[in-house]
Tab-separated table of C-alpha atoms in Angstrom:
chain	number	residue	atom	x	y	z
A	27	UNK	CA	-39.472	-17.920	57.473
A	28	UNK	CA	-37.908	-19.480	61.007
A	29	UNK	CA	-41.504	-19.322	62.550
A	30	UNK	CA	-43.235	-21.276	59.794
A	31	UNK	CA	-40.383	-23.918	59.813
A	32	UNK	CA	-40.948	-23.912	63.265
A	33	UNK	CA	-44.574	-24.709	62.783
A	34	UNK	CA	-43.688	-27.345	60.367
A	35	UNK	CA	-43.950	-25.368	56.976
A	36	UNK	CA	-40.945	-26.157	55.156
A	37	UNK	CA	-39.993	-23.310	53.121
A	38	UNK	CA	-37.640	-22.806	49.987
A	39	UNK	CA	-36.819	-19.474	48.369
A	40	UNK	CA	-35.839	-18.774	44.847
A	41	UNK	CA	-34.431	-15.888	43.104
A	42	UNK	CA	-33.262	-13.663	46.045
A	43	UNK	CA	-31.868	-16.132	48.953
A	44	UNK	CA	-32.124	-16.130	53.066
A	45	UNK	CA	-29.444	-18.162	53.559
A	46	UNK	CA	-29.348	-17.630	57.391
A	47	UNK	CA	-33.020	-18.937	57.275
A	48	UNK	CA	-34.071	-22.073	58.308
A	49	UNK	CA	-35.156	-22.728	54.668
A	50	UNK	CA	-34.340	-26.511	53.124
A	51	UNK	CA	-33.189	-24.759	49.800
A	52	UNK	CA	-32.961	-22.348	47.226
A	53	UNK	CA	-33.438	-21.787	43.728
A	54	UNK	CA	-30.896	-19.204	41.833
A	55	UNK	CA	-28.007	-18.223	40.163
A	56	UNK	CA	-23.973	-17.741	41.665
A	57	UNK	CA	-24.701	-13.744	41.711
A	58	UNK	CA	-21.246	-13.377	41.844
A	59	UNK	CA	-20.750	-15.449	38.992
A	60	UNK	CA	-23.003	-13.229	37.353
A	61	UNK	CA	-21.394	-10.537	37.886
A	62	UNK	CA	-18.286	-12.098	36.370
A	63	UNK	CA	-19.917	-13.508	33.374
A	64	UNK	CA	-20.960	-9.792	32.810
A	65	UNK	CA	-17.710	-8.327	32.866
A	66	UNK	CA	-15.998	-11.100	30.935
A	67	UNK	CA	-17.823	-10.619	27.974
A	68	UNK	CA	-18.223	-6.817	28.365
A	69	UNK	CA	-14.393	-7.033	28.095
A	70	UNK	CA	-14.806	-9.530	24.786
A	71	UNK	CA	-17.004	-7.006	23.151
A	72	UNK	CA	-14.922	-4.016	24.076
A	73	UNK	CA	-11.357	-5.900	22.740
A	74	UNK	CA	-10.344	-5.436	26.165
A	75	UNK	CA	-9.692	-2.247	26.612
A	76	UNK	CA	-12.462	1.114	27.758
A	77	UNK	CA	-13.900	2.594	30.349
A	78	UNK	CA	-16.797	1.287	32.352
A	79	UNK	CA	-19.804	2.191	33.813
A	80	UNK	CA	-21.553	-0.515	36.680
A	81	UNK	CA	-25.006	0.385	36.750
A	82	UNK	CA	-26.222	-1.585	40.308
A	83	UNK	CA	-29.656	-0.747	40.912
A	84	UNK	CA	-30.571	-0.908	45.028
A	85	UNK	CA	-26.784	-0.213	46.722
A	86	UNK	CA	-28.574	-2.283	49.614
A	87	UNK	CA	-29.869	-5.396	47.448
A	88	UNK	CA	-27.188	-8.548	48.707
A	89	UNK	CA	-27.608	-10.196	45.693
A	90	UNK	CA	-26.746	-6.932	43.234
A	91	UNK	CA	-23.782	-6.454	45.879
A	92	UNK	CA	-22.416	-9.720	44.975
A	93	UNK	CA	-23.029	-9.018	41.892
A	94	UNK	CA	-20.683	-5.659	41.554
A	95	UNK	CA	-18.608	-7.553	43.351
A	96	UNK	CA	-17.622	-10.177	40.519
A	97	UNK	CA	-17.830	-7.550	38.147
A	98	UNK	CA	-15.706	-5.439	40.049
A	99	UNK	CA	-12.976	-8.246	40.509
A	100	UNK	CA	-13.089	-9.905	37.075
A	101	UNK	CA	-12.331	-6.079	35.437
A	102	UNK	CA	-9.020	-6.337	37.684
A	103	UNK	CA	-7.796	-9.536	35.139
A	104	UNK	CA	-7.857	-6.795	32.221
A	105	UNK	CA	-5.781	-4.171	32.342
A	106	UNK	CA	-6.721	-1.700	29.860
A	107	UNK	CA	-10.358	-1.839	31.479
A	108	UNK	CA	-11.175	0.757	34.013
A	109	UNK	CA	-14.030	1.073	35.986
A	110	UNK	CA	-14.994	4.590	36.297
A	111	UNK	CA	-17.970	3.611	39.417
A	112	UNK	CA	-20.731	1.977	40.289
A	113	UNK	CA	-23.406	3.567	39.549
A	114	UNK	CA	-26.636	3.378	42.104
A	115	UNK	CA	-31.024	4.147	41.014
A	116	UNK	CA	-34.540	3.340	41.850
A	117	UNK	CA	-34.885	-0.138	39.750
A	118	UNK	CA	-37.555	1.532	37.402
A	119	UNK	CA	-36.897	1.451	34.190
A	120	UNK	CA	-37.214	4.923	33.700
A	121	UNK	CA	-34.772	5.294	36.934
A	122	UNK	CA	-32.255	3.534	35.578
A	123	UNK	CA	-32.366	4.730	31.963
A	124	UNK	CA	-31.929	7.967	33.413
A	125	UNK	CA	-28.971	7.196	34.943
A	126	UNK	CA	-27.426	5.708	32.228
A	127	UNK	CA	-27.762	9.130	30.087
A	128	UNK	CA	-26.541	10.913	33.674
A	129	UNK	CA	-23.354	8.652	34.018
A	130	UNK	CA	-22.834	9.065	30.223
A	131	UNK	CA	-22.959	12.967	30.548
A	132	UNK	CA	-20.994	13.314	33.486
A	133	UNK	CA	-18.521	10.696	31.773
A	134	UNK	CA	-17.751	10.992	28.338
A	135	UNK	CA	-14.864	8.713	28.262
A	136	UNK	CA	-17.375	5.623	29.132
A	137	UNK	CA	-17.331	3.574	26.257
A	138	UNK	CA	-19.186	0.573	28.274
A	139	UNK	CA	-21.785	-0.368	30.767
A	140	UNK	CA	-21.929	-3.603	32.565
A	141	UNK	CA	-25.735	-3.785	33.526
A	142	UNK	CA	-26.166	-5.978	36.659
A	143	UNK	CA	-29.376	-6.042	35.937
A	144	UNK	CA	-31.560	-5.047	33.070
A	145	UNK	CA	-33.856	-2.558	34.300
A	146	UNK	CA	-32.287	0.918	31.890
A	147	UNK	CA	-33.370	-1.882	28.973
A	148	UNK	CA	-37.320	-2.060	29.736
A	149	UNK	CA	-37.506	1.089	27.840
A	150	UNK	CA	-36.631	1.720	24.501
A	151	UNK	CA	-35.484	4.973	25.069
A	152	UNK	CA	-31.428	3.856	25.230
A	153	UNK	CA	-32.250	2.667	21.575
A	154	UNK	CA	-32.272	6.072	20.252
A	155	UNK	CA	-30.398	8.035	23.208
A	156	UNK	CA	-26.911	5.843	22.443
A	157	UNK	CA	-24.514	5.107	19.859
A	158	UNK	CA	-24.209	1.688	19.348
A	159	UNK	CA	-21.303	1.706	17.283
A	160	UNK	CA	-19.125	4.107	20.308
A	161	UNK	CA	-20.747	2.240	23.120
A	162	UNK	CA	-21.491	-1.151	24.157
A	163	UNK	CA	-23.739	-2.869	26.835
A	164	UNK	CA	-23.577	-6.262	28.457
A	165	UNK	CA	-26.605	-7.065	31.048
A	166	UNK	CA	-28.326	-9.346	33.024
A	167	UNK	CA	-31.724	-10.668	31.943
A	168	UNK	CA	-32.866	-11.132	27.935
A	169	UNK	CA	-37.055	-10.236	28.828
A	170	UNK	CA	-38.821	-9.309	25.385
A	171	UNK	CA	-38.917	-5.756	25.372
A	172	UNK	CA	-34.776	-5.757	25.616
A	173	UNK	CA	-34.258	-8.122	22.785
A	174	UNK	CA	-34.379	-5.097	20.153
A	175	UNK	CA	-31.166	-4.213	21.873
A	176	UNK	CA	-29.236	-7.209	20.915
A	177	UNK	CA	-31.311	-6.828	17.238
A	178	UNK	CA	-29.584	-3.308	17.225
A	179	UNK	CA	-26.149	-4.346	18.468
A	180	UNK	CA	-26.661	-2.027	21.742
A	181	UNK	CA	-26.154	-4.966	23.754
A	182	UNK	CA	-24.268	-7.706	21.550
A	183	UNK	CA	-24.978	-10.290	24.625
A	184	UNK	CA	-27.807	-10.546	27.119
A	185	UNK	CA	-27.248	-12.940	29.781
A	186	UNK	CA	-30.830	-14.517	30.777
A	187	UNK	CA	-32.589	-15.587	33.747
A	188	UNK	CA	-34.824	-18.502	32.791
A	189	UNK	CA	-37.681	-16.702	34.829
A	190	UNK	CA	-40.358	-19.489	33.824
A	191	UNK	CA	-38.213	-22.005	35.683
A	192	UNK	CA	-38.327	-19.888	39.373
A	193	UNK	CA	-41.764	-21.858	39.200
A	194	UNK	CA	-41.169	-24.804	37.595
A	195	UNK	CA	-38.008	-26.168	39.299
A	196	UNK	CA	-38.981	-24.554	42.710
A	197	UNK	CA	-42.320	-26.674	42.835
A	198	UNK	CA	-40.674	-29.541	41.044
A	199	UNK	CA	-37.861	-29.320	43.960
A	200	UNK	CA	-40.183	-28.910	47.204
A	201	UNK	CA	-42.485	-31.942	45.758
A	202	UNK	CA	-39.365	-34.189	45.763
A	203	UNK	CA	-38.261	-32.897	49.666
A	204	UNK	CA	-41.863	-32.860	50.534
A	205	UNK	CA	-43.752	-35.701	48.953
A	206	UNK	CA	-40.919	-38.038	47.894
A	207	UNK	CA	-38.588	-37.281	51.090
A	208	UNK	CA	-35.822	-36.976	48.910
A	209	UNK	CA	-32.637	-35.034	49.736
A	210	UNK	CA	-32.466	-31.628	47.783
A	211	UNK	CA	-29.155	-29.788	47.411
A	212	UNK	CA	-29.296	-26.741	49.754
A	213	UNK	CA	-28.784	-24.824	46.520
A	214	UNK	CA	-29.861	-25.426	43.269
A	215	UNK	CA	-28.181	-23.758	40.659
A	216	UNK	CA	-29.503	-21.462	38.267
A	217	UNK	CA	-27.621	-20.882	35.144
A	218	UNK	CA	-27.918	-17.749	33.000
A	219	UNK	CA	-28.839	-18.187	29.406
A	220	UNK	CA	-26.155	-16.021	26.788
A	221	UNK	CA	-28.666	-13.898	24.315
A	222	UNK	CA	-26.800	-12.875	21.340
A	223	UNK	CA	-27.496	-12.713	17.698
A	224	UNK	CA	-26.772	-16.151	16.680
A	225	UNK	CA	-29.613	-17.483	19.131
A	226	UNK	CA	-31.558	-14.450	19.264
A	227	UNK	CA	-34.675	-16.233	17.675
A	228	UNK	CA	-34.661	-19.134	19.477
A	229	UNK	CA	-34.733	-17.699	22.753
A	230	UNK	CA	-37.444	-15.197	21.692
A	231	UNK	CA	-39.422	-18.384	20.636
A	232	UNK	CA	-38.689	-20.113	24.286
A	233	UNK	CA	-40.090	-16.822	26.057
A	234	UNK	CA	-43.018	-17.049	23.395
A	235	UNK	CA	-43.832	-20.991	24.628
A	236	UNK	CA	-43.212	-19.885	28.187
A	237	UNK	CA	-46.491	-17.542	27.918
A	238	UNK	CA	-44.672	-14.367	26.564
A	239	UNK	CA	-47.153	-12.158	24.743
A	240	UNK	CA	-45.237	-9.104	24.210
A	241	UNK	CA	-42.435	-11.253	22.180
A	242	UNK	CA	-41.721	-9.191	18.627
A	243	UNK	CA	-43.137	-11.407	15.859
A	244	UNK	CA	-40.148	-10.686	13.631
Protein backbone atom coordinates (compact mmCIF):
# COMPACT_ATOMS: atom_id res chain seq x y z
CA UNK A 1 0.00 0.00 0.00
CA UNK A 2 3.04 2.62 1.11
CA UNK A 3 4.79 1.89 -2.32
CA UNK A 4 1.80 2.70 -4.50
CA UNK A 5 1.11 5.92 -2.44
CA UNK A 6 4.51 6.51 -2.98
CA UNK A 7 4.09 6.24 -6.69
CA UNK A 8 1.13 8.43 -6.53
CA UNK A 9 -1.76 5.78 -6.27
CA UNK A 10 -3.87 6.90 -3.58
CA UNK A 11 -5.33 4.02 -1.92
CA UNK A 12 -8.42 3.48 0.47
CA UNK A 13 -9.37 0.20 2.13
CA UNK A 14 -12.72 -0.96 3.26
CA UNK A 15 -13.91 -3.70 5.37
CA UNK A 16 -10.65 -4.87 7.08
CA UNK A 17 -8.40 -1.57 7.79
CA UNK A 18 -4.36 -0.76 7.55
CA UNK A 19 -4.45 1.95 9.61
CA UNK A 20 -0.61 2.29 9.85
CA UNK A 21 -0.78 2.56 5.96
CA UNK A 22 -0.35 5.47 4.13
CA UNK A 23 -3.98 5.04 2.90
CA UNK A 24 -6.31 8.48 2.70
CA UNK A 25 -9.27 6.41 4.26
CA UNK A 26 -11.30 3.65 5.10
CA UNK A 27 -14.57 2.25 4.78
CA UNK A 28 -16.04 0.06 7.91
CA UNK A 29 -17.64 -0.49 10.95
CA UNK A 30 -16.30 0.41 14.97
CA UNK A 31 -15.40 -3.54 15.31
CA UNK A 32 -15.39 -2.97 18.75
CA UNK A 33 -18.63 -1.50 18.68
CA UNK A 34 -19.65 -4.52 17.08
CA UNK A 35 -18.66 -6.54 19.34
CA UNK A 36 -20.65 -4.60 21.92
CA UNK A 37 -23.77 -4.32 19.98
CA UNK A 38 -23.50 -8.21 19.94
CA UNK A 39 -23.33 -8.75 23.46
CA UNK A 40 -25.88 -6.11 24.38
CA UNK A 41 -28.57 -7.66 22.74
CA UNK A 42 -27.39 -11.27 23.35
CA UNK A 43 -27.91 -10.15 26.99
CA UNK A 44 -31.64 -8.60 25.93
CA UNK A 45 -32.59 -11.89 24.46
CA UNK A 46 -31.19 -13.98 27.26
CA UNK A 47 -33.09 -11.58 30.20
CA UNK A 48 -29.71 -11.03 31.31
CA UNK A 49 -28.65 -13.78 32.77
CA UNK A 50 -26.68 -17.41 30.98
CA UNK A 51 -23.76 -18.62 29.98
CA UNK A 52 -21.91 -17.70 26.85
CA UNK A 53 -20.12 -19.00 24.19
CA UNK A 54 -17.77 -16.29 21.80
CA UNK A 55 -17.32 -18.00 18.70
CA UNK A 56 -14.18 -15.69 17.02
CA UNK A 57 -13.22 -17.23 13.93
CA UNK A 58 -9.18 -16.43 13.01
CA UNK A 59 -7.60 -15.76 16.85
CA UNK A 60 -5.10 -13.65 14.59
CA UNK A 61 -7.78 -11.50 12.52
CA UNK A 62 -7.35 -7.58 14.29
CA UNK A 63 -10.61 -6.78 13.44
CA UNK A 64 -12.39 -10.16 15.12
CA UNK A 65 -9.88 -9.29 18.12
CA UNK A 66 -11.51 -6.05 18.58
CA UNK A 67 -14.34 -7.53 18.16
CA UNK A 68 -14.12 -10.17 21.31
CA UNK A 69 -12.87 -7.47 22.82
CA UNK A 70 -16.24 -5.35 23.08
CA UNK A 71 -18.00 -8.39 23.56
CA UNK A 72 -15.83 -9.43 26.16
CA UNK A 73 -16.12 -5.99 28.07
CA UNK A 74 -19.81 -5.19 27.52
CA UNK A 75 -20.67 -8.95 29.24
CA UNK A 76 -18.71 -7.39 32.38
CA UNK A 77 -21.93 -4.60 32.72
CA UNK A 78 -24.21 -7.82 33.37
CA UNK A 79 -23.68 -9.74 36.06
CA UNK A 80 -25.54 -12.84 35.79
CA UNK A 81 -23.78 -13.29 32.25
CA UNK A 82 -20.72 -15.41 32.14
CA UNK A 83 -18.56 -16.01 29.47
CA UNK A 84 -17.48 -19.51 29.46
CA UNK A 85 -14.46 -18.68 26.34
CA UNK A 86 -13.78 -17.66 23.25
CA UNK A 87 -14.03 -20.00 21.08
CA UNK A 88 -11.38 -20.09 17.92
CA UNK A 89 -12.03 -22.17 13.89
CA UNK A 90 -11.18 -22.13 10.28
CA UNK A 91 -13.93 -19.38 9.04
CA UNK A 92 -15.72 -22.14 6.89
CA UNK A 93 -18.92 -22.58 7.50
CA UNK A 94 -18.66 -26.04 8.10
CA UNK A 95 -15.57 -25.08 10.56
CA UNK A 96 -17.40 -23.07 12.53
CA UNK A 97 -20.68 -25.00 12.72
CA UNK A 98 -18.62 -27.63 13.99
CA UNK A 99 -17.46 -25.82 16.65
CA UNK A 100 -20.51 -24.60 17.75
CA UNK A 101 -21.87 -28.37 18.31
CA UNK A 102 -18.07 -28.98 19.97
CA UNK A 103 -18.39 -25.96 22.45
CA UNK A 104 -22.04 -27.03 23.05
CA UNK A 105 -20.91 -30.67 23.95
CA UNK A 106 -18.09 -29.87 25.95
CA UNK A 107 -20.44 -27.13 27.65
CA UNK A 108 -23.78 -27.95 28.46
CA UNK A 109 -24.49 -25.08 30.65
CA UNK A 110 -24.13 -22.62 27.42
CA UNK A 111 -27.36 -21.29 26.92
CA UNK A 112 -25.90 -18.50 24.35
CA UNK A 113 -23.51 -17.75 21.60
CA UNK A 114 -22.41 -14.35 20.62
CA UNK A 115 -21.29 -14.94 16.90
CA UNK A 116 -18.65 -12.31 15.92
CA UNK A 117 -19.18 -13.23 12.80
CA UNK A 118 -21.65 -15.33 10.95
CA UNK A 119 -19.81 -18.00 9.38
CA UNK A 120 -21.54 -21.40 11.80
CA UNK A 121 -24.90 -19.65 10.02
CA UNK A 122 -23.96 -20.33 6.16
CA UNK A 123 -25.16 -23.75 6.80
CA UNK A 124 -28.34 -24.84 7.80
CA UNK A 125 -27.18 -27.49 9.76
CA UNK A 126 -27.49 -25.37 13.38
CA UNK A 127 -31.26 -25.24 12.27
CA UNK A 128 -31.85 -28.74 13.14
CA UNK A 129 -28.67 -29.48 15.47
CA UNK A 130 -30.07 -26.69 18.26
CA UNK A 131 -32.88 -25.93 20.37
CA UNK A 132 -34.10 -22.74 19.77
CA UNK A 133 -36.28 -22.46 22.58
CA UNK A 134 -32.96 -23.52 25.32
CA UNK A 135 -30.50 -21.57 23.27
CA UNK A 136 -30.14 -18.34 21.67
CA UNK A 137 -27.75 -16.72 19.05
CA UNK A 138 -26.87 -13.14 18.33
CA UNK A 139 -24.33 -12.60 15.20
CA UNK A 140 -22.77 -10.46 12.95
CA UNK A 141 -23.90 -10.31 9.32
CA UNK A 142 -27.84 -11.02 8.09
CA UNK A 143 -26.55 -12.75 4.28
CA UNK A 144 -29.62 -14.80 2.81
CA UNK A 145 -28.89 -18.18 3.64
CA UNK A 146 -28.90 -17.07 7.64
CA UNK A 147 -32.18 -15.32 7.52
CA UNK A 148 -34.12 -18.76 8.19
CA UNK A 149 -32.44 -18.41 11.52
CA UNK A 150 -34.11 -15.30 12.60
CA UNK A 151 -37.50 -16.97 10.69
CA UNK A 152 -36.89 -19.85 13.28
CA UNK A 153 -36.09 -17.73 16.32
CA UNK A 154 -32.38 -19.35 16.44
CA UNK A 155 -31.05 -16.02 16.17
CA UNK A 156 -33.88 -13.43 17.27
CA UNK A 157 -31.36 -10.51 15.91
CA UNK A 158 -28.81 -10.46 13.12
CA UNK A 159 -26.74 -7.49 13.04
CA UNK A 160 -25.88 -6.71 9.17
CA UNK A 161 -23.10 -5.51 7.20
CA UNK A 162 -24.50 -3.53 4.28
CA UNK A 163 -21.98 -5.53 2.00
CA UNK A 164 -23.38 -3.79 -1.32
CA UNK A 165 -22.20 -0.48 0.10
CA UNK A 166 -18.15 -1.72 0.55
CA UNK A 167 -18.53 -0.77 -3.28
CA UNK A 168 -20.74 1.82 -3.48
CA UNK A 169 -19.53 4.27 -0.78
CA UNK A 170 -15.81 3.23 -1.29
CA UNK A 171 -15.93 4.41 -5.07
CA UNK A 172 -18.37 7.15 -4.23
CA UNK A 173 -15.64 8.28 -1.45
CA UNK A 174 -12.25 7.99 -3.58
CA UNK A 175 -14.15 9.96 -6.60
CA UNK A 176 -14.79 12.87 -4.17
CA UNK A 177 -10.78 12.77 -2.76
CA UNK A 178 -9.71 12.00 -6.23
CA UNK A 179 -11.73 13.86 -8.80
CA UNK A 180 -13.41 16.56 -6.68
CA UNK A 181 -10.27 17.12 -4.22
CA UNK A 182 -12.49 17.07 -1.48
CA UNK A 183 -11.47 16.23 2.11
CA UNK A 184 -12.69 12.65 3.16
CA UNK A 185 -12.87 11.68 6.83
CA UNK A 186 -9.94 9.27 7.50
CA UNK A 187 -12.74 6.90 8.49
CA UNK A 188 -15.98 6.50 7.28
CA UNK A 189 -18.28 4.79 9.34
CA UNK A 190 -20.07 1.78 8.65
CA UNK A 191 -23.11 1.05 10.62
CA UNK A 192 -24.54 -2.44 11.14
CA UNK A 193 -28.09 -3.03 10.13
CA UNK A 194 -30.36 -4.95 13.28
CA UNK A 195 -32.19 -8.12 11.41
CA UNK A 196 -35.00 -9.24 13.47
CA UNK A 197 -38.48 -10.35 12.83
CA UNK A 198 -40.22 -7.14 12.63
CA UNK A 199 -37.94 -6.08 9.55
CA UNK A 200 -37.07 -9.41 8.46
CA UNK A 201 -38.81 -8.86 4.98
CA UNK A 202 -37.65 -5.74 4.24
CA UNK A 203 -34.15 -6.41 4.56
CA UNK A 204 -34.51 -9.69 2.59
CA UNK A 205 -36.09 -7.41 -0.15
CA UNK A 206 -32.92 -4.82 0.11
CA UNK A 207 -30.43 -7.90 -0.38
CA UNK A 208 -32.91 -9.00 -3.27
CA UNK A 209 -32.47 -5.23 -5.08
CA UNK A 210 -28.80 -5.35 -4.19
CA UNK A 211 -28.39 -8.45 -6.74
CA UNK A 212 -29.17 -11.27 -4.16
CA UNK A 213 -30.35 -14.38 -5.98
CA UNK A 214 -30.35 -16.88 -3.33
CA UNK A 215 -32.94 -14.58 -1.20
CA UNK A 216 -36.03 -17.10 0.03
CA UNK A 217 -39.10 -15.96 -1.93
CA UNK A 218 -41.31 -16.35 1.14
Amino acid sequence: MNDAVERGVPVMTFDSDVPDSKRFSFYGGDDVLMGTQVMDELAKQMGGKGNVGIIAGNQNAPNLQKRVQGAVETAKKYPGMKIVGTFYHAETPQDAAAEVLRVRNAYPSINGFAMIGGWALFTPSLLTDLDPAKIKVVSVDALPVELPYVEKGLAPVLFAQPTYLWGFVSVKTIYDHVHDGKEVPPHVQMDLVRVSGENLGTWARQLKAWGFTDVDPK
